[in-house]
Coordinates of N, CA, C and O and ligand atoms in Angstrom, one line a residue:
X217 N 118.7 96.7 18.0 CA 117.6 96.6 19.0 C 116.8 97.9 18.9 O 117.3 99.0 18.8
X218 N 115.4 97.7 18.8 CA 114.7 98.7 19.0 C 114.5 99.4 19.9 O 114.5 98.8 21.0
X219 N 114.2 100.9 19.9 CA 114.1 101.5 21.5 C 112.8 101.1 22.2 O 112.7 101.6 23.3
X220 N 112.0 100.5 21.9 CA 111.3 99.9 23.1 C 111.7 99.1 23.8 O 111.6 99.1 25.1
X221 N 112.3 97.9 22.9 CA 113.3 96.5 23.5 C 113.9 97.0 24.3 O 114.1 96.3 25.3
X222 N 114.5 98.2 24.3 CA 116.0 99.1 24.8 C 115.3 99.5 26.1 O 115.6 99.1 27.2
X223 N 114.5 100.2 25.9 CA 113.6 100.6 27.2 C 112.8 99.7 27.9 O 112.5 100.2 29.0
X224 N 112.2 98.4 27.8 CA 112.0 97.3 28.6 C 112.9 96.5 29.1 O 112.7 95.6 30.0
X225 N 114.5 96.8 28.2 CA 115.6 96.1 29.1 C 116.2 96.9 30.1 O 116.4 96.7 31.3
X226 N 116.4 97.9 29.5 CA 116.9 99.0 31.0 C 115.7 98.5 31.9 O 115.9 97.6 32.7
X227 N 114.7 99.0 31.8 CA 114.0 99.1 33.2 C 113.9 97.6 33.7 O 113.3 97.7 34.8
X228 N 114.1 96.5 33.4 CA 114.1 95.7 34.0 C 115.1 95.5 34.5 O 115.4 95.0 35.5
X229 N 115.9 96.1 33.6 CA 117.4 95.6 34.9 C 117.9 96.9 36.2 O 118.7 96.9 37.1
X230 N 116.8 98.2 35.6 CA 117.0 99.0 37.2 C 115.9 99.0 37.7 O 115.5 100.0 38.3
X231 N 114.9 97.8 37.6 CA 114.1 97.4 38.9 C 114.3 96.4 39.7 O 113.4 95.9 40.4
X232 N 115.6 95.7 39.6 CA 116.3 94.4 39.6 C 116.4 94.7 41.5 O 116.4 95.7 42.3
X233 N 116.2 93.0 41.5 CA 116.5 93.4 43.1 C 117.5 92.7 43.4 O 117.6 91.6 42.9
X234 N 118.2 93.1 44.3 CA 119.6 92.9 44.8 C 119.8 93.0 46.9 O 119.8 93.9 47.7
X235 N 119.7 91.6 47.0 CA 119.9 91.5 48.3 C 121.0 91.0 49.0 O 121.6 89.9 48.8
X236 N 121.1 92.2 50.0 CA 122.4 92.3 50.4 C 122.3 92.2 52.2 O 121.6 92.9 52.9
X237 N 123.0 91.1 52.4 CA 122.8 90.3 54.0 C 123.5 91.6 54.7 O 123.9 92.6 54.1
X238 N 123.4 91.4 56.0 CA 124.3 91.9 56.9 C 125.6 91.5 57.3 O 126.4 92.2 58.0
X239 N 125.8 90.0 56.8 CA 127.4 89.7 57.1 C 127.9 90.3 55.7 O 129.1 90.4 55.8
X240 N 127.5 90.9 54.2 CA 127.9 91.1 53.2 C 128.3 92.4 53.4 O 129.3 93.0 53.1
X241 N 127.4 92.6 54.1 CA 127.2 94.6 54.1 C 128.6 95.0 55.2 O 129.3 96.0 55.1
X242 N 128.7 94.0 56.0 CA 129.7 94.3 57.0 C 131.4 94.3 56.2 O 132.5 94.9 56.1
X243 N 130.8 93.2 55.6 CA 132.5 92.7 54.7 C 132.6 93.8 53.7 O 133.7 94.2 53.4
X244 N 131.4 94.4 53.1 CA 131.6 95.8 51.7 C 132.5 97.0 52.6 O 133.5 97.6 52.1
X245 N 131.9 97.3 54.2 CA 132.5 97.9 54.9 C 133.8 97.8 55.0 O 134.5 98.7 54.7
X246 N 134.2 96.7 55.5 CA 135.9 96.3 56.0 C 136.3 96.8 54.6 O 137.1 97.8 54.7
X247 N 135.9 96.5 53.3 CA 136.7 96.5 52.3 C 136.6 98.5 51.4 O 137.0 99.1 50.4
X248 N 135.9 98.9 52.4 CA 136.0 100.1 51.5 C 134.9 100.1 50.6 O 135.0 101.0 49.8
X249 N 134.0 99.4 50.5 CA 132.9 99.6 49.3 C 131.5 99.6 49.8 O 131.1 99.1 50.9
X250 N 130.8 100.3 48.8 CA 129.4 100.9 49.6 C 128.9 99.7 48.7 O 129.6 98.9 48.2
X251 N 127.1 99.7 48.6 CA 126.7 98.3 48.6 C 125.4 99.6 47.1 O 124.6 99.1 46.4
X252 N 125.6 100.7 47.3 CA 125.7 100.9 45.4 C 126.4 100.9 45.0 O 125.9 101.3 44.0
X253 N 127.5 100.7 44.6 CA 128.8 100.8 43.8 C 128.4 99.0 43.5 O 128.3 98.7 42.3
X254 N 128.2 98.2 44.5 CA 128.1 96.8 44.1 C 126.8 96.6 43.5 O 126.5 95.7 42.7
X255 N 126.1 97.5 43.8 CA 124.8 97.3 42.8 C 125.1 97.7 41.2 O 124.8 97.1 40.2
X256 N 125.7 98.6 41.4 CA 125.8 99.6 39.9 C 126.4 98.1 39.0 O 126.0 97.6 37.9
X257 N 127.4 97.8 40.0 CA 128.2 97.0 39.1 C 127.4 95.3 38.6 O 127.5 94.8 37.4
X258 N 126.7 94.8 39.6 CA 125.7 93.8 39.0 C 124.8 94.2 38.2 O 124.1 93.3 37.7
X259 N 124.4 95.6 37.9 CA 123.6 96.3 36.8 C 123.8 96.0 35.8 O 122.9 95.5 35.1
X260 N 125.2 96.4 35.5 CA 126.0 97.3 34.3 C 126.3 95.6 33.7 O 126.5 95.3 32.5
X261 N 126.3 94.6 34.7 CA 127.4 93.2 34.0 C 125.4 92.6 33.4 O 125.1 92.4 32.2
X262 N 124.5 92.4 34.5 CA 123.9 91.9 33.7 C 122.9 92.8 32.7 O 121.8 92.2 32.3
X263 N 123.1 93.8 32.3 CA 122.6 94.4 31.3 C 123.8 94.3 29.9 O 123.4 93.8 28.9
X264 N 125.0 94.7 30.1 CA 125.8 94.2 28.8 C 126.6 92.9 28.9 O 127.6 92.7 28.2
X265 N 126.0 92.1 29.7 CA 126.5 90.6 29.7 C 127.6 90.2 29.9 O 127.8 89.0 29.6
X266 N 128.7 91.2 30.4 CA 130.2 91.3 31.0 C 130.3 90.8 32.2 O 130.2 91.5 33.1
X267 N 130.6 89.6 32.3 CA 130.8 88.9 33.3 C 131.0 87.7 33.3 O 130.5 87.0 32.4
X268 N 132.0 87.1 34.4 CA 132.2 85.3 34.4 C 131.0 84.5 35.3 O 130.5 84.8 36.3
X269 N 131.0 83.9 34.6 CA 129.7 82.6 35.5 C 130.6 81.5 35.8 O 131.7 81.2 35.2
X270 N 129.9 80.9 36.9 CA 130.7 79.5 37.4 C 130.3 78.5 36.1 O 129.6 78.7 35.1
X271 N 131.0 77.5 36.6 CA 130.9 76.0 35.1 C 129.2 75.6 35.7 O 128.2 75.5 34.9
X272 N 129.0 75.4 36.9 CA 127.9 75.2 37.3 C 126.6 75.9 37.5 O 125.5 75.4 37.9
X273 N 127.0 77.3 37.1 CA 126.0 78.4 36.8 C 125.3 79.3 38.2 O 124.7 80.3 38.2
X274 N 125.7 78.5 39.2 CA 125.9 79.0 40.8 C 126.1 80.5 41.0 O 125.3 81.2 41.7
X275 N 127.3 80.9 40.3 CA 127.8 82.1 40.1 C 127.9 83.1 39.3 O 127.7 82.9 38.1
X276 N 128.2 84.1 39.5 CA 128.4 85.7 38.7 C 129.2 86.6 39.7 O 128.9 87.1 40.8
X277 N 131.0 86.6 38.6 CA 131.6 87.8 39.0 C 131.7 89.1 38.2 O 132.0 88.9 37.0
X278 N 131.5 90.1 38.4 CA 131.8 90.9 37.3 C 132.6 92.1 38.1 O 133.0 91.8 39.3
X279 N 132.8 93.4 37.5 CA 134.2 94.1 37.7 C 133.6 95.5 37.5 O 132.5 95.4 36.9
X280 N 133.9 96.4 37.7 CA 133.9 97.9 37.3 C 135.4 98.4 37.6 O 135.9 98.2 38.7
X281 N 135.9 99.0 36.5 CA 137.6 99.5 37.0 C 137.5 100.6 36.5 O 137.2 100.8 35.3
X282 N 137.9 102.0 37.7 CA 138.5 103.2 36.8 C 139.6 103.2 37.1 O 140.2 102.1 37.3
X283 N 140.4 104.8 37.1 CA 141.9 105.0 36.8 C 142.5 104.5 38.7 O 143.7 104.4 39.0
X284 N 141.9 104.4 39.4 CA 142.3 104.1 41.0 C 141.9 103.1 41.8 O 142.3 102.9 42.9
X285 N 140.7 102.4 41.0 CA 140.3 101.0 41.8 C 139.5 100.4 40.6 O 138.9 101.0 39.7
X286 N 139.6 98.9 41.1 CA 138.9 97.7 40.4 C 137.7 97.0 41.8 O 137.8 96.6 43.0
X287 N 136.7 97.2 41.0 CA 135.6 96.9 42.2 C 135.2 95.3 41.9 O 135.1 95.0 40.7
X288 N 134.9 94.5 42.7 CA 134.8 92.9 42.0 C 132.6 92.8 42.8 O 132.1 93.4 43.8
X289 N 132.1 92.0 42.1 CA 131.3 91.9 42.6 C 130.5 90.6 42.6 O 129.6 90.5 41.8
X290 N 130.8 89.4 43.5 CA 130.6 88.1 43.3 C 129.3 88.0 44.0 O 129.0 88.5 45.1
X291 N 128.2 87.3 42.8 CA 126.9 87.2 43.2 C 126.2 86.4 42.5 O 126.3 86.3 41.3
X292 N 125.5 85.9 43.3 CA 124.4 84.6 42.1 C 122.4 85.1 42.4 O 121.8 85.8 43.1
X293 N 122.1 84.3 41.5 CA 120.5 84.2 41.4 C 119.9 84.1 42.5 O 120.4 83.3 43.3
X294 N 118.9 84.8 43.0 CA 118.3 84.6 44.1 C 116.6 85.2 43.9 O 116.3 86.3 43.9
X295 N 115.8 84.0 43.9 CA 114.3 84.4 44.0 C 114.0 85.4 42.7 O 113.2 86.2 43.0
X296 N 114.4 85.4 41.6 CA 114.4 86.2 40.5 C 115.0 87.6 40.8 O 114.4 88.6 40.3
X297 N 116.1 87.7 41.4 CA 116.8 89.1 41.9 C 118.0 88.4 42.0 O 118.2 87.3 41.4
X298 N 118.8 89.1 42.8 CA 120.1 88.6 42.7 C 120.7 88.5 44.2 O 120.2 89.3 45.0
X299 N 121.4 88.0 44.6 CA 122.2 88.6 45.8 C 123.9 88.6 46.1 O 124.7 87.7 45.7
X300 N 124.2 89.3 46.6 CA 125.4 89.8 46.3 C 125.8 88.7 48.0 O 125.4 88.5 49.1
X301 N 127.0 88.3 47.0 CA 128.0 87.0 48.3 C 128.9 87.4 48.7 O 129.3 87.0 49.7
X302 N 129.8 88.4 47.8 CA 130.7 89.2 48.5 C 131.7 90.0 47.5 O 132.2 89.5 46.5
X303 N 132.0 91.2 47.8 CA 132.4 92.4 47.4 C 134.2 92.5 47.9 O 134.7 92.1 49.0
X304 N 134.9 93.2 46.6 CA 136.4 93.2 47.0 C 137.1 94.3 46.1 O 136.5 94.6 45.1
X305 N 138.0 94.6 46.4 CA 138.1 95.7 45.4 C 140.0 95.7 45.5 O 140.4 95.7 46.7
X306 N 141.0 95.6 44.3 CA 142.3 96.2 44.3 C 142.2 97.9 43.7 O 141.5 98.6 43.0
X307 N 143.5 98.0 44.3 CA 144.5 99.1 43.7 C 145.2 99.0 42.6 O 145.3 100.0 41.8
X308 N 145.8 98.1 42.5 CA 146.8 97.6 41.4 C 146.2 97.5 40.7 O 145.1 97.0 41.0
X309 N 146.4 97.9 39.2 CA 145.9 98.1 37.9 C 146.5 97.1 36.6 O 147.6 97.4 36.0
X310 N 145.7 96.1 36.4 CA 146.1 94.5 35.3 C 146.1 95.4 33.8 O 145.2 96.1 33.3
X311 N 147.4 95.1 33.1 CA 147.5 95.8 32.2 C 147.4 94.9 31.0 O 147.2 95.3 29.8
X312 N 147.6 93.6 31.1 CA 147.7 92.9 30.5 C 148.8 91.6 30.3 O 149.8 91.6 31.0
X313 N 148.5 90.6 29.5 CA 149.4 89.0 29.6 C 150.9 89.4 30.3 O 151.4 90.5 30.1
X314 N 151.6 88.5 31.3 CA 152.5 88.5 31.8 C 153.3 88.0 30.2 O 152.9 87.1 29.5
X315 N 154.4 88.8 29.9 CA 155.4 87.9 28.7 C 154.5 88.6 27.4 O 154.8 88.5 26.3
X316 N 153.4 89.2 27.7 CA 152.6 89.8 26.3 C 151.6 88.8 26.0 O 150.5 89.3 25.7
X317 N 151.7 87.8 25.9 CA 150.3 87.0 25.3 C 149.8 85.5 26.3 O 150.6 84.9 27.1
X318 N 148.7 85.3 26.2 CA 148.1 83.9 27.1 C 148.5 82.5 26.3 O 147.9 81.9 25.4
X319 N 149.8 82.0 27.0 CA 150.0 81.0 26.6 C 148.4 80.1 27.4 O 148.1 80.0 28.5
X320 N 147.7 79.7 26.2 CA 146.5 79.2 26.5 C 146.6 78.1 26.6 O 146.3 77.7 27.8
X321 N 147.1 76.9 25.6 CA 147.7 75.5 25.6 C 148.0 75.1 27.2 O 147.3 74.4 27.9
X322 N 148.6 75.5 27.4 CA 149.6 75.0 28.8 C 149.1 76.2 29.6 O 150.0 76.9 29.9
X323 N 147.8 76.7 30.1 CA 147.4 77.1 31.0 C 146.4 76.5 31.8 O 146.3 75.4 31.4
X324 N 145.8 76.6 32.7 CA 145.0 75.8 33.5 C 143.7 76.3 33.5 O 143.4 77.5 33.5
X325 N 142.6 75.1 33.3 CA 140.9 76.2 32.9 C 140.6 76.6 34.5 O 141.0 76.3 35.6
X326 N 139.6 77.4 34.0 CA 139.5 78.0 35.2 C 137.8 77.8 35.5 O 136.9 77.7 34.7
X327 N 137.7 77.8 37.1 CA 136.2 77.4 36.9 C 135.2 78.2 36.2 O 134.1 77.8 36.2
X328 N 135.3 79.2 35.7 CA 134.6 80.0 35.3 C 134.3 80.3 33.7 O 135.0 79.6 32.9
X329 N 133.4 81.0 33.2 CA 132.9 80.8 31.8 C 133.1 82.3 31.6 O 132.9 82.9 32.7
X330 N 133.5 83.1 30.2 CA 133.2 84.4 30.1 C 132.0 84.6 29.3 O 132.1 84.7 28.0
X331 N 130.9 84.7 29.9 CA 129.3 84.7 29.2 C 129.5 85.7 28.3 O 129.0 85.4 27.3
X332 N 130.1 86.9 28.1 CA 130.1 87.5 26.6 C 130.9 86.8 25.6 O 130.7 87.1 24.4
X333 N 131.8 86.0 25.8 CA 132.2 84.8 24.6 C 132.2 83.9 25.0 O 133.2 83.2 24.9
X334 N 131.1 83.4 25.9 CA 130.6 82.2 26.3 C 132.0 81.3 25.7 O 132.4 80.8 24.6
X335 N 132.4 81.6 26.7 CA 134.4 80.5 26.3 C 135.0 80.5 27.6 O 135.0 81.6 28.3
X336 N 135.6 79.3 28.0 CA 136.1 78.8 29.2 C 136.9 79.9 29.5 O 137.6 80.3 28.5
X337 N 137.1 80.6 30.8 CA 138.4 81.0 30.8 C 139.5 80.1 31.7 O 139.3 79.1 32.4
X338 N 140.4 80.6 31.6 CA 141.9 80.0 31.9 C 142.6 81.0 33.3 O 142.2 82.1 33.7
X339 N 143.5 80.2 33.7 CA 144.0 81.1 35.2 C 145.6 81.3 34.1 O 146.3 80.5 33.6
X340 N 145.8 82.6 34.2 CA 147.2 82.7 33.9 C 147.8 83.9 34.4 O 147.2 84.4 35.4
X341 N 148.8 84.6 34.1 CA 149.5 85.4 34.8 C 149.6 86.9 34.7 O 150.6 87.3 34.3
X342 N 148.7 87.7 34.9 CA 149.0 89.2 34.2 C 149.7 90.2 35.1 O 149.8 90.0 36.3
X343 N 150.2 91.6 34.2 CA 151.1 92.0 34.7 C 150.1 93.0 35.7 O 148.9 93.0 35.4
X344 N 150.3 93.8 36.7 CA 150.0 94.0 37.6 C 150.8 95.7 37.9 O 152.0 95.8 38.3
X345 N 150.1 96.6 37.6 CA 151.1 98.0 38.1 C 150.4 99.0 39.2 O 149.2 99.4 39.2
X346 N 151.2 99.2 39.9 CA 150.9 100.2 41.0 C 151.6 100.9 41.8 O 151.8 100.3 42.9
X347 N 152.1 102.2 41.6 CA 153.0 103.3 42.0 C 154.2 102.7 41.2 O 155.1 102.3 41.9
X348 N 154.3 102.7 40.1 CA 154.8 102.7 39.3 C 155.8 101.1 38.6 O 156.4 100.8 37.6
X349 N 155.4 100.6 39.8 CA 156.1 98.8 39.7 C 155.3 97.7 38.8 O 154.2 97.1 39.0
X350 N 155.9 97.5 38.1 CA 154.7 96.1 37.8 C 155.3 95.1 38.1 O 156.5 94.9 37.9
X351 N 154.0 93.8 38.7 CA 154.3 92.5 39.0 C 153.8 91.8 38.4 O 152.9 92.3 37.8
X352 N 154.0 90.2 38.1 CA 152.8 89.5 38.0 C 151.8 89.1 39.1 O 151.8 89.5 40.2
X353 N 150.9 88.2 38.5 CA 149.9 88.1 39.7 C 149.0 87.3 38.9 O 148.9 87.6 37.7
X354 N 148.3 86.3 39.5 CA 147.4 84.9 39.1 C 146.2 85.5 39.1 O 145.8 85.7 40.3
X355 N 145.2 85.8 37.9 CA 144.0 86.1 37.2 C 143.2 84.9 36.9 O 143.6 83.8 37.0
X356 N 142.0 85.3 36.5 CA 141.2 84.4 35.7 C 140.6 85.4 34.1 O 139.7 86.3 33.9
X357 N 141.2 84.9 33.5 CA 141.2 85.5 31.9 C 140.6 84.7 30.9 O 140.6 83.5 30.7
X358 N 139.7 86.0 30.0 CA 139.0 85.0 28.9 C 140.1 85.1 27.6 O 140.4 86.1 27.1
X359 N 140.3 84.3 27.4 CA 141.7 83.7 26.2 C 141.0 84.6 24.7 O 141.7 85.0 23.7
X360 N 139.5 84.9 24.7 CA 139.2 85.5 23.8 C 138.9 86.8 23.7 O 139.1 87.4 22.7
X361 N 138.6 87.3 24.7 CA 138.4 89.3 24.8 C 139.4 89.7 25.2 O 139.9 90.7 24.6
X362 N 140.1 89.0 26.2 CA 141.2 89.5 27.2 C 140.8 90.5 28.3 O 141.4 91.5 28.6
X363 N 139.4 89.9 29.0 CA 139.3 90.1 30.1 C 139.8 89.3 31.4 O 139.8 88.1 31.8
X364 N 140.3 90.4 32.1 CA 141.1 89.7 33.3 C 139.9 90.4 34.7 O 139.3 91.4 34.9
X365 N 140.2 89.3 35.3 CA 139.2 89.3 36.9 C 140.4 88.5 37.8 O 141.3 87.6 37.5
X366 N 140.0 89.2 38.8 CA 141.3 88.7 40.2 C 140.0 87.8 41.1 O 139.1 88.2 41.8
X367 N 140.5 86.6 40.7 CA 139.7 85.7 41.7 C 140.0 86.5 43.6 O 140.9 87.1 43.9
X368 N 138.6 86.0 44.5 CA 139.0 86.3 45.4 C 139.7 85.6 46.2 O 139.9 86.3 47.2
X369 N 140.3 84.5 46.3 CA 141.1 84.1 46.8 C 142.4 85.0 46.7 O 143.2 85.2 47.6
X370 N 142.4 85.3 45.3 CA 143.8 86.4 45.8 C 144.0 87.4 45.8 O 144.8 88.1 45.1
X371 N 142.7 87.9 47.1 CA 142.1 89.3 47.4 C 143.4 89.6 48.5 O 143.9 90.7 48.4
X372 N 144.1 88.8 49.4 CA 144.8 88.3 50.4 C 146.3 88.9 49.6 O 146.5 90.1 50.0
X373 N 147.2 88.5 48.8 CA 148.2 88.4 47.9 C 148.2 89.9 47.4 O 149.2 90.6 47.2
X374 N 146.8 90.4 47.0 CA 147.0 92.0 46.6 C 147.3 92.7 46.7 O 148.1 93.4 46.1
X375 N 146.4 92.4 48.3 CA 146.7 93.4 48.9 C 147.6 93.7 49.9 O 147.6 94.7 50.6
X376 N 148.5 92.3 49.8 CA 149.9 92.3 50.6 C 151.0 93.6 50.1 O 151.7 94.4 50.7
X377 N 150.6 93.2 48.5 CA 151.4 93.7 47.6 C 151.5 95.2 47.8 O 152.5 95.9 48.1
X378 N 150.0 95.5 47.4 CA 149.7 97.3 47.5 C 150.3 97.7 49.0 O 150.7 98.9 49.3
X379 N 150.3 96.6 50.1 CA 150.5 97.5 51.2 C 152.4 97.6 51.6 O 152.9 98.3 52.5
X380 N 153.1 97.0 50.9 CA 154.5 96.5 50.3 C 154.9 98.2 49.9 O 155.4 99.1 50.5
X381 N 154.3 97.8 48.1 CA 154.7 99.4 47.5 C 154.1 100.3 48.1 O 154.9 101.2 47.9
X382 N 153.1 100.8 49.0 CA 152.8 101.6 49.8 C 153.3 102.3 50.6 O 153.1 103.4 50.9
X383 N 154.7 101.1 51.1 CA 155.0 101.7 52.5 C 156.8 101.8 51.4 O 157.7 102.4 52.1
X384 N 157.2 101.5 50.5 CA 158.2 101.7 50.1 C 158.6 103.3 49.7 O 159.6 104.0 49.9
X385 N 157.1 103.6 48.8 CA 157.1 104.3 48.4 C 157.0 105.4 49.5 O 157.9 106.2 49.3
X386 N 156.3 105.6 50.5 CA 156.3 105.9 51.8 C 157.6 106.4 52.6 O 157.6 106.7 53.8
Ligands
ZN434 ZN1 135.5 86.9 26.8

């Protein structure tokens, strides 16, 4: 890509607008996350195209993970900007296939598409470590990169977990 192309894609994607309600802003609160962090991260997914879309195109999850949290940021199209539907974040850190690899055959699709290998992904099981335990735990994984995203539905189950080894460790 040429550095013009390069410099009319950045700036269109940091003049992107991103609207964020007051019941979202409240839930980023409960959850510990500020509503740049959820920007940065709808930035970063639709500028290098790292992210799952629904089968129906409704949706966009994408992720930012360092060494102490995974930030999730579920958001769809709105008015040529975007808006953010809701924000979640674990502690436990996905290291990769439960057993080592994605039995793909005999796994279940998942609603979601991984728009950088535009390829269905699959719900299967990865291993899950934090304060030094690993578990499994039910993902939505692209069978081709080996990206893993924690649906929010099992925002609930996480964070059962982290609050479990928490207090053991405790
Ligand atoms: Zn992929």
């Amino acid at each position: 890509m040429d550095i013009k192309k390069l410099i009319s894609k950045i700036s269109k994607v940091y003049s992107m607008d991103i609207k964020i309600s007051e019941e979202v802003a409240n839930l980023l609160k409960d959850n510990g996350l500020k509503a740049e962090e959820m920007e940065k991260v709808i930035k970063d997914a639709e500028e290098s195209g790292k992210k799952l879309e629904s089968k129906d195109g409704s949706k966009c999850l994408a992720k930012a993970e360092d060494d102490n949290l995974t930030c999730y940021a579920l958001y769809s199209a709105s008015n040529g900007g975007f808006s953010l539907d809701s924000g979640y974040a674990h502690k436990m850190k996905m290291v990769g296939p439960t057993g080592g690899e994605f039995n793909v055959e005999a796994a279940d699709e998942a609603d979601w598409i991984c728009k950088k290998c535009n390829e269905n992904a699959i719900e299967a099981n990865v291993d899950m470590t934090y304060l030094g335990v690993t578990r499994p735990g039910n993902a939505i994984v692209c069978p081709k990169c080996g990206d893993m995203y924690l649906g929010e539905d099992m925002v609930p189950t996480i964070k059962g977990a982290e609050g479990i080894l928490e207090e053991k460790r405790g």
